[in-house]
mmCIF file of C-alpha atoms and ligand atoms in Angstrom:
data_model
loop_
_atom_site.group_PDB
_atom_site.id
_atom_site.type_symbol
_atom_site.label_atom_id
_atom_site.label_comp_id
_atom_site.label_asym_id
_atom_site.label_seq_id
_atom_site.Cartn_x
_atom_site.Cartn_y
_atom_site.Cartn_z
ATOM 1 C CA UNK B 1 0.000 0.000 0.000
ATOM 2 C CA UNK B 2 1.633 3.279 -1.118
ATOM 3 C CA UNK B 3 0.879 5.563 1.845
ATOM 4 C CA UNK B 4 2.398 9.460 2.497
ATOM 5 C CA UNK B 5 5.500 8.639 4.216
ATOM 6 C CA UNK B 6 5.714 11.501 6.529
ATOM 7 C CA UNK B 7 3.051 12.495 9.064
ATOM 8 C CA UNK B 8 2.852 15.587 8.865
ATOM 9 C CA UNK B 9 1.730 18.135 11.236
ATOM 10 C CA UNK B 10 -0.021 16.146 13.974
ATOM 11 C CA UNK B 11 -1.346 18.084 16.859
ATOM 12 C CA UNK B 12 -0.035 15.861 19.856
ATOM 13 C CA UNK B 13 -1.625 15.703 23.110
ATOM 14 C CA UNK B 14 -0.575 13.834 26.023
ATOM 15 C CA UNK B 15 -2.508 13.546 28.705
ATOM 16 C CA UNK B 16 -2.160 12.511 32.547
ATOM 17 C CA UNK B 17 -4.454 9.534 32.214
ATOM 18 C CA UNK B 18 -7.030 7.424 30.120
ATOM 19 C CA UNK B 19 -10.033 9.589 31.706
ATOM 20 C CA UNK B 20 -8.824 12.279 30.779
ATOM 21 C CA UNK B 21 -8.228 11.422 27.499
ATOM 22 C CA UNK B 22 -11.730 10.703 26.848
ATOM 23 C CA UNK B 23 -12.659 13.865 28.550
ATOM 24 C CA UNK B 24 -10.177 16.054 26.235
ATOM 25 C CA UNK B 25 -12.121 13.781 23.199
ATOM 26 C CA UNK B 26 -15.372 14.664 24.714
ATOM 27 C CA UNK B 27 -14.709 18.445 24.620
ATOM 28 C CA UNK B 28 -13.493 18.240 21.637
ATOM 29 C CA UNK B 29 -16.685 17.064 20.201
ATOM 30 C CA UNK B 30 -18.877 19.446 22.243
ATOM 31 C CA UNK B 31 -16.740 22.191 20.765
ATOM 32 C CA UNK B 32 -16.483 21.306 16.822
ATOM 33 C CA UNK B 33 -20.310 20.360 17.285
ATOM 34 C CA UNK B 34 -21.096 23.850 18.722
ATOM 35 C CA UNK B 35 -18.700 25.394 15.439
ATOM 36 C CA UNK B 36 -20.161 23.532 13.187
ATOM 37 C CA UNK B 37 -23.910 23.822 14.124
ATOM 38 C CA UNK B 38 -23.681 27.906 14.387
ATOM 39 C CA UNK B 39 -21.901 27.794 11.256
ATOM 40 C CA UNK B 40 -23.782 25.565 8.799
ATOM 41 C CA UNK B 41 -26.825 24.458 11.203
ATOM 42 C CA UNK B 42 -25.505 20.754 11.619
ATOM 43 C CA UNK B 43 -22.791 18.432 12.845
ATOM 44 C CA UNK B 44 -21.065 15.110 11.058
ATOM 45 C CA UNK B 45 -19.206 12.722 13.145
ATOM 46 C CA UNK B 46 -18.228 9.522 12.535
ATOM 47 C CA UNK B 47 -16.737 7.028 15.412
ATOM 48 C CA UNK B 48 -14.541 4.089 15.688
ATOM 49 C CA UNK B 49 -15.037 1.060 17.041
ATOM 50 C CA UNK B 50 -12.846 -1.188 19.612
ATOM 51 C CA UNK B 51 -12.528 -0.236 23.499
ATOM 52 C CA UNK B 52 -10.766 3.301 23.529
ATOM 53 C CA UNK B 53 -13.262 5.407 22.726
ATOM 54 C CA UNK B 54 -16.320 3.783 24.800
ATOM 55 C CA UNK B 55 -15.162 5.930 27.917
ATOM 56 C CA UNK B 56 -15.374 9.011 25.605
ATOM 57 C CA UNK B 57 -19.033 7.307 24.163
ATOM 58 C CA UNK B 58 -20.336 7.218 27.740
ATOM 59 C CA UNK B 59 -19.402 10.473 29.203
ATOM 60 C CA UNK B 60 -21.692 11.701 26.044
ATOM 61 C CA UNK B 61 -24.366 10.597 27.770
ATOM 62 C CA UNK B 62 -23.381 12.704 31.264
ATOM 63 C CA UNK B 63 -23.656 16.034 31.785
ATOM 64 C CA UNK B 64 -22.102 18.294 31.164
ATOM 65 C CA UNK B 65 -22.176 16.846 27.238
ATOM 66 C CA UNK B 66 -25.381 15.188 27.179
ATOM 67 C CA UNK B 67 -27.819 18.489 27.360
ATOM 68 C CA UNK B 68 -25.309 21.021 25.932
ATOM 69 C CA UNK B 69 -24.342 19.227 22.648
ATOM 70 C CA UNK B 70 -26.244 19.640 19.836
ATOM 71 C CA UNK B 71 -27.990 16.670 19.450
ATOM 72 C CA UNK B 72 -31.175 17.794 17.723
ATOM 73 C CA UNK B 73 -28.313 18.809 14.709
ATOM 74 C CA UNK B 74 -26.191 16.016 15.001
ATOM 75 C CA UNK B 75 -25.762 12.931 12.555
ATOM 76 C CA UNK B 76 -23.572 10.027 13.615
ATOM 77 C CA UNK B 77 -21.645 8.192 11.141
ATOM 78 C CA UNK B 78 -19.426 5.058 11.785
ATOM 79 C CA UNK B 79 -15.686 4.812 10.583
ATOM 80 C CA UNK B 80 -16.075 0.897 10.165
ATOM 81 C CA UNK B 81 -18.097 -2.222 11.438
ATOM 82 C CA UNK B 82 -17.981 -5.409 11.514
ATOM 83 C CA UNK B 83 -20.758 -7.633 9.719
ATOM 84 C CA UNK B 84 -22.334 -9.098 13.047
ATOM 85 C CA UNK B 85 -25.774 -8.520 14.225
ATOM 86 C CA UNK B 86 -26.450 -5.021 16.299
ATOM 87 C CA UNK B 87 -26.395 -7.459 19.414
ATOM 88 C CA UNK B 88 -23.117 -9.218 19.160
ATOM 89 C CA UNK B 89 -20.742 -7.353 21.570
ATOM 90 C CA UNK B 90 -18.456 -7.016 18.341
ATOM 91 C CA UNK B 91 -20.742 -4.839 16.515
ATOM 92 C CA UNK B 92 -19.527 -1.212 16.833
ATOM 93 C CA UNK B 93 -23.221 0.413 16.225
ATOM 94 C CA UNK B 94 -24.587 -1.946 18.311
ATOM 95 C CA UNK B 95 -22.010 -1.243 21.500
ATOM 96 C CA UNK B 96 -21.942 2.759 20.615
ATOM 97 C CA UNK B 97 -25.678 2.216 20.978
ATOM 98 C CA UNK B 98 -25.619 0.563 24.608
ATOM 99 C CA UNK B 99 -23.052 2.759 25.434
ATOM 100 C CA UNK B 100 -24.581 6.171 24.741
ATOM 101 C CA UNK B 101 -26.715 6.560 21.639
ATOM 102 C CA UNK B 102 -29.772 5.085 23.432
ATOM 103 C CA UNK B 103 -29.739 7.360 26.307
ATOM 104 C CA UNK B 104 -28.801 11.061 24.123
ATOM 105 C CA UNK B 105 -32.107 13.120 22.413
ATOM 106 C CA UNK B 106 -30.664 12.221 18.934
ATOM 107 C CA UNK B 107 -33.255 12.316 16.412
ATOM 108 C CA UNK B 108 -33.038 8.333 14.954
ATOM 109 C CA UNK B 109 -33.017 9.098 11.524
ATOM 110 C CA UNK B 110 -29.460 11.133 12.278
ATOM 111 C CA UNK B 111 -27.948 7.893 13.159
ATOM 112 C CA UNK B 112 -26.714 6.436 10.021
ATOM 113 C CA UNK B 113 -25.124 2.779 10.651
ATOM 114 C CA UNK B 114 -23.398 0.779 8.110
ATOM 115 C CA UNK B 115 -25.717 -1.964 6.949
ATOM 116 C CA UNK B 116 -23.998 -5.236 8.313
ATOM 117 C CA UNK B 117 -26.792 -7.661 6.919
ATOM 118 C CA UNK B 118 -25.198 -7.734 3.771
ATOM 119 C CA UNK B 119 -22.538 -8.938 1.959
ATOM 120 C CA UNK B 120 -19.827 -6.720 3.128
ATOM 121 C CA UNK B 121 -19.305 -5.258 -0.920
ATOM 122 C CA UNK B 122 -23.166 -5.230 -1.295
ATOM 123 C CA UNK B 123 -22.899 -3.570 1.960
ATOM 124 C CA UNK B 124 -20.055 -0.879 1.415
ATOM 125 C CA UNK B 125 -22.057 0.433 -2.003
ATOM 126 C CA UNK B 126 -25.143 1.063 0.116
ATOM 127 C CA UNK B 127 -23.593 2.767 3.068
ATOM 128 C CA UNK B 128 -21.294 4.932 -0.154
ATOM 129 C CA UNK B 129 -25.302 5.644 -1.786
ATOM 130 C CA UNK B 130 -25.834 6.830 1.599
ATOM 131 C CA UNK B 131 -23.256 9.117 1.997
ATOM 132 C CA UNK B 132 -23.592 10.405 -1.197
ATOM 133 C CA UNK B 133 -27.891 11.243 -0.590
ATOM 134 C CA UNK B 134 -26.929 12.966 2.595
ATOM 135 C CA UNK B 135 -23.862 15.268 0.886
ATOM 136 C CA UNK B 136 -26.438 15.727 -1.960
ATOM 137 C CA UNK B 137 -23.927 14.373 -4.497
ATOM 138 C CA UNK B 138 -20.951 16.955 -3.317
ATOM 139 C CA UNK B 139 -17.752 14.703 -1.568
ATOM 140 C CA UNK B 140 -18.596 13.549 1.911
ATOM 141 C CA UNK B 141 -16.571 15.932 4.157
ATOM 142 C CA UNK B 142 -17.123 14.612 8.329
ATOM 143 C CA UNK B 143 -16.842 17.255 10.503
ATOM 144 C CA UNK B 144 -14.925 15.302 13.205
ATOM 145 C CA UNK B 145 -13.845 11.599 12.614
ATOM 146 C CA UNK B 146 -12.727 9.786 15.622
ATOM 147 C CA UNK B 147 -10.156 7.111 15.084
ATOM 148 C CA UNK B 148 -8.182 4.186 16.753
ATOM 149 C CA UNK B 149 -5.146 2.634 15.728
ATOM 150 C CA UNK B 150 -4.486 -1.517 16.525
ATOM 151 C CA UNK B 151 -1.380 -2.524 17.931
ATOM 152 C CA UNK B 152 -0.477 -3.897 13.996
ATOM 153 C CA UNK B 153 -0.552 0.206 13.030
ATOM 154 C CA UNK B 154 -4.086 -0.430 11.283
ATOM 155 C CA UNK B 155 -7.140 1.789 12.157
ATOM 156 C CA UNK B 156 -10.579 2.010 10.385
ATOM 157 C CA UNK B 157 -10.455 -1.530 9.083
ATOM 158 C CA UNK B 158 -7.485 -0.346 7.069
ATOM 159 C CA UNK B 159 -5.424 -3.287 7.271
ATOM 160 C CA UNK B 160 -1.335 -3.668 7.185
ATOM 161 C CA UNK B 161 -0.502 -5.212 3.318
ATOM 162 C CA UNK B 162 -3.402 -4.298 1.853
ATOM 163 C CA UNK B 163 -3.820 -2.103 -1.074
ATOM 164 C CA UNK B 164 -5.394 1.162 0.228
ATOM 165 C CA UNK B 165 -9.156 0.647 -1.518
ATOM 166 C CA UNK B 166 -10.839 3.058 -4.145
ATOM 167 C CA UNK B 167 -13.537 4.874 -3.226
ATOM 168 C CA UNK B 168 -15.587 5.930 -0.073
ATOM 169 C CA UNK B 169 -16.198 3.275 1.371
ATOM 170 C CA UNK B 170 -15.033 -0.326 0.940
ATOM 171 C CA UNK B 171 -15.298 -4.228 2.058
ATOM 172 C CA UNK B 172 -12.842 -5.333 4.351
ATOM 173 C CA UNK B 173 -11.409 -8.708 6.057
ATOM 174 C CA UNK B 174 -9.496 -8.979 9.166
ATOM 175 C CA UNK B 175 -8.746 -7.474 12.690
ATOM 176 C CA UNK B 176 -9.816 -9.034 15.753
ATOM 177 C CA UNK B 177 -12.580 -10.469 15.492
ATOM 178 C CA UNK B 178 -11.052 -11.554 11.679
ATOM 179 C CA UNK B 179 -14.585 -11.024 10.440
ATOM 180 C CA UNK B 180 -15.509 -9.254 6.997
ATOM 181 C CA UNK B 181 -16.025 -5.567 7.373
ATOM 182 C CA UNK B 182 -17.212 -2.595 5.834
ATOM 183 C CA UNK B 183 -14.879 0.613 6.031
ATOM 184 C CA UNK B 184 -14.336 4.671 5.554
ATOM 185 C CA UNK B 185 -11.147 4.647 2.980
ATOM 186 C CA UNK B 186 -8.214 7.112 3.236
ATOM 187 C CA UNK B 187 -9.971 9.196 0.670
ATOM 188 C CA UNK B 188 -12.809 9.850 2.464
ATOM 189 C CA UNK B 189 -10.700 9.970 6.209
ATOM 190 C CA UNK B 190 -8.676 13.015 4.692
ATOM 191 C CA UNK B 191 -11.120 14.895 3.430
ATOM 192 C CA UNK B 192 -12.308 15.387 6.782
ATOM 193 C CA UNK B 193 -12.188 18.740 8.785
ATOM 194 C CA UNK B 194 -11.142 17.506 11.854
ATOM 195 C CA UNK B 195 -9.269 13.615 12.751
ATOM 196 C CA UNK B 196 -8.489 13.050 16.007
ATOM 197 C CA UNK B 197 -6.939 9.644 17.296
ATOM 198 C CA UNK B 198 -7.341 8.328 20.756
ATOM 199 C CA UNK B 199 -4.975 6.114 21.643
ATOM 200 C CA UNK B 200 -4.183 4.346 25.251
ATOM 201 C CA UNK B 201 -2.114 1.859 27.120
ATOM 202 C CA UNK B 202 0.924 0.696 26.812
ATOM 203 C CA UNK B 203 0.516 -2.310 24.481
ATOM 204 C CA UNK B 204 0.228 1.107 21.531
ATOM 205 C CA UNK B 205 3.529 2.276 22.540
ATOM 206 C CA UNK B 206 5.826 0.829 19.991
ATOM 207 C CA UNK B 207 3.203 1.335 17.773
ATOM 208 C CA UNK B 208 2.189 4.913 18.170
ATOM 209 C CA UNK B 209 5.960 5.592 17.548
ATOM 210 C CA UNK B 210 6.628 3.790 14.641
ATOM 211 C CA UNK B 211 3.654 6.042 13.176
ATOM 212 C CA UNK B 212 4.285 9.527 14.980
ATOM 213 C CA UNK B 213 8.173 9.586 14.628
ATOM 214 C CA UNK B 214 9.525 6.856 12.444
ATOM 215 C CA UNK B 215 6.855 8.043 10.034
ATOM 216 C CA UNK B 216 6.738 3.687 8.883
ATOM 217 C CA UNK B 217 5.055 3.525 5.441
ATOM 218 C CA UNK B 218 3.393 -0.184 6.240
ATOM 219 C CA UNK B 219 1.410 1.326 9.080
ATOM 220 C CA UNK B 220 -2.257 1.991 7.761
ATOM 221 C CA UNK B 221 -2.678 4.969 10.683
ATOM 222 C CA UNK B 222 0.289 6.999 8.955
ATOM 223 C CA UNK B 223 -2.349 7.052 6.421
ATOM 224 C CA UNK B 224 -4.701 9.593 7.655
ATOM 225 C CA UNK B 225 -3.569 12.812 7.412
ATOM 226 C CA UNK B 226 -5.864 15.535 6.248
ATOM 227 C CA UNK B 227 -5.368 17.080 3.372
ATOM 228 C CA UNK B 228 -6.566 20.337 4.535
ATOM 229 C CA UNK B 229 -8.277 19.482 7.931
ATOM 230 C CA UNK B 230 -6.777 19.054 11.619
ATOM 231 C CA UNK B 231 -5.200 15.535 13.028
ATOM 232 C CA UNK B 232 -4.986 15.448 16.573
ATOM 233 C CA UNK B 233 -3.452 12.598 18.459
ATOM 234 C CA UNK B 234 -4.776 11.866 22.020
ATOM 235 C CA UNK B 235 -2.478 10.063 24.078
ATOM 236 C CA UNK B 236 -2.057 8.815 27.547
ATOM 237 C CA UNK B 237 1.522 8.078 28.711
ATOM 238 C CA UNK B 238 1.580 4.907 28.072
ATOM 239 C CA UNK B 239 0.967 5.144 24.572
ATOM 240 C CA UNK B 240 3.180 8.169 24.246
ATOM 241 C CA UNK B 241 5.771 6.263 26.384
ATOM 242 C CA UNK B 242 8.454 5.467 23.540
ATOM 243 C CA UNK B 243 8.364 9.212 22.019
ATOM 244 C CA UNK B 244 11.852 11.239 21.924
ATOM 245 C CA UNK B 245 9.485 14.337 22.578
ATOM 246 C CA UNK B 246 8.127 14.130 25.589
ATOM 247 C CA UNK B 247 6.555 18.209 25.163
ATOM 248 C CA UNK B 248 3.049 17.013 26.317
ATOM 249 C CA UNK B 249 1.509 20.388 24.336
ATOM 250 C CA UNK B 250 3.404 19.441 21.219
ATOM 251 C CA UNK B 251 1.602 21.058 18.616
ATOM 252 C CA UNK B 252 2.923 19.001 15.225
ATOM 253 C CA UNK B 253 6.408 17.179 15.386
HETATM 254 C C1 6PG U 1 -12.474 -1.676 14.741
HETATM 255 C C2 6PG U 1 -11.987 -0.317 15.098
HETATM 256 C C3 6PG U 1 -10.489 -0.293 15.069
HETATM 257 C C4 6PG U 1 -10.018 0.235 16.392
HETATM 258 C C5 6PG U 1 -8.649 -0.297 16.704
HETATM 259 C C6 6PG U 1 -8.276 0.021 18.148
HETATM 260 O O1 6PG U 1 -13.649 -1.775 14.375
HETATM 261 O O2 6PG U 1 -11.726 -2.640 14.907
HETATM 262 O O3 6PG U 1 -12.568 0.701 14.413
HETATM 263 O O4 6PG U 1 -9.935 0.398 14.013
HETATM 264 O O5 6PG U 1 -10.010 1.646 16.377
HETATM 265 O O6 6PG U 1 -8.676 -1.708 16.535
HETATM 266 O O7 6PG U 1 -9.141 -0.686 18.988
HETATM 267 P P1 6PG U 1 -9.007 -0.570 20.593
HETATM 268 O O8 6PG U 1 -9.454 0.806 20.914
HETATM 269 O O9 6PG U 1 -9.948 -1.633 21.123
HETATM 270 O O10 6PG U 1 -7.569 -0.833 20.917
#
């Protein structure tokens, strides 16, 4: 896969511990949602699946977040899933929805998750119709995408040694559970306005470097990078535990 080699310009956050991480995320939300809404009357945001970013899911359903984001003018989008029914604790819809979409005054037709039901190519065309109907034809551009990275460097279900796909969206095999997929591609992920990763523990470490400062080409994560939107990285010290610069505000490396 023939990725950008250099990461360039990362915002990089470190922060004192994996609550506070997903607080920083969830304030981040609150505040591109706020942006967004006052400026074009709606929010995108599209979320990853995996363990990070449930703490960050849940405190969306707390105050402070829960009555002063803009729910009524949010849509929620999903990065990838896995094709498993809503209830199997593998399906990322289906755990974002015990987690916090259940309990937040989203209107349900803003909730747009990828149809898992199908084949996973008869799948990834429907979800890229989708997008396309809700950007009325223009190029999907997400307001705020959160992502993961695995400990192989992949994120999305943007696998190590695959060809980056084509297109919006795409079918995809692997990842724990190895299970086919449908995903957001790199074309789509860097268009956005705003990435930010959230990444914790130390089993990331090696990793999060090999992406952030060895800038390795056969890491799908060194992927995303915005072509003209921000990238953030989120880390808690054990992720960020193998960096050379240790400058916790680091804005870009
Ligand atoms: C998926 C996720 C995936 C995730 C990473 C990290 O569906 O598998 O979208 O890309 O972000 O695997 O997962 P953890 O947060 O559980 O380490």
């Amino acid at each position: 896969m023939k990725i950008r080699s250099i990461v360039s310009r990362p915002q990089i956050r470190i922060l004192p511990d994996a609550s506070a991480l997903a607080e920083t995320g969830a304030d981040l939300c609150r505040q591109a949602a706020l942006t967004q809404v006052r400026e074009k009357g709606r929010f995108t945001l599209a979320l990853s699946g995996g363990q990070t970013p449930r703490a960050l899911h849940r405190l969306l359903a707390e105050e402070p977040y829960l009555s002063s984001m803009p729910w009524h003018k949010t849509h929620l989008f999903w990065v990838d899933d896995r094709m498993v029914p809503v209830d199997d604790p593998e399906s990322n819809y289906g755990t974002a929805k015990r987690d916090f979409i259940d309990k937040i005054p989203i209107p349900s037709s803003h909730v747009h998750p990828m149809p898992v039901d199908l084949p996973a190519q008869t799948g990834a065309k429907r979800y890229a119709s989708e997008l396309r109907r809700f950007f009325k034809g223009a190029s999907p551009i997400l307001d705020l995408i959160f992502m993961g990275i695995g400990t192989d460097g992949h994120t999305a279900s943007l696998f190590p040694g695959e060809a980056a796909p084509s297109g919006w969206v795409a079918a995809a095999k692997g990842g724990h559970p190895n299970v086919f997929r449908i995903t957001l591609t790199f074309n789509l992920l860097n268009q956005a306005h705003q990435v930010v990763f959230l990444v914790s523990g130390k089993d990331k470490a090696k990793v999060v470097k090999a992406v952030l400062e060895d800038a390795d080409p056969a890491f799908p994560a060194g992927g995303v990078q915005p072509t003209s939107g921000n990238l953030i990285w989120l880390l808690d010290p054990d992720a960020a535990s193998l960096l050379k610069r240790k400058d916790p505000h680091a804005a870009g490396q």
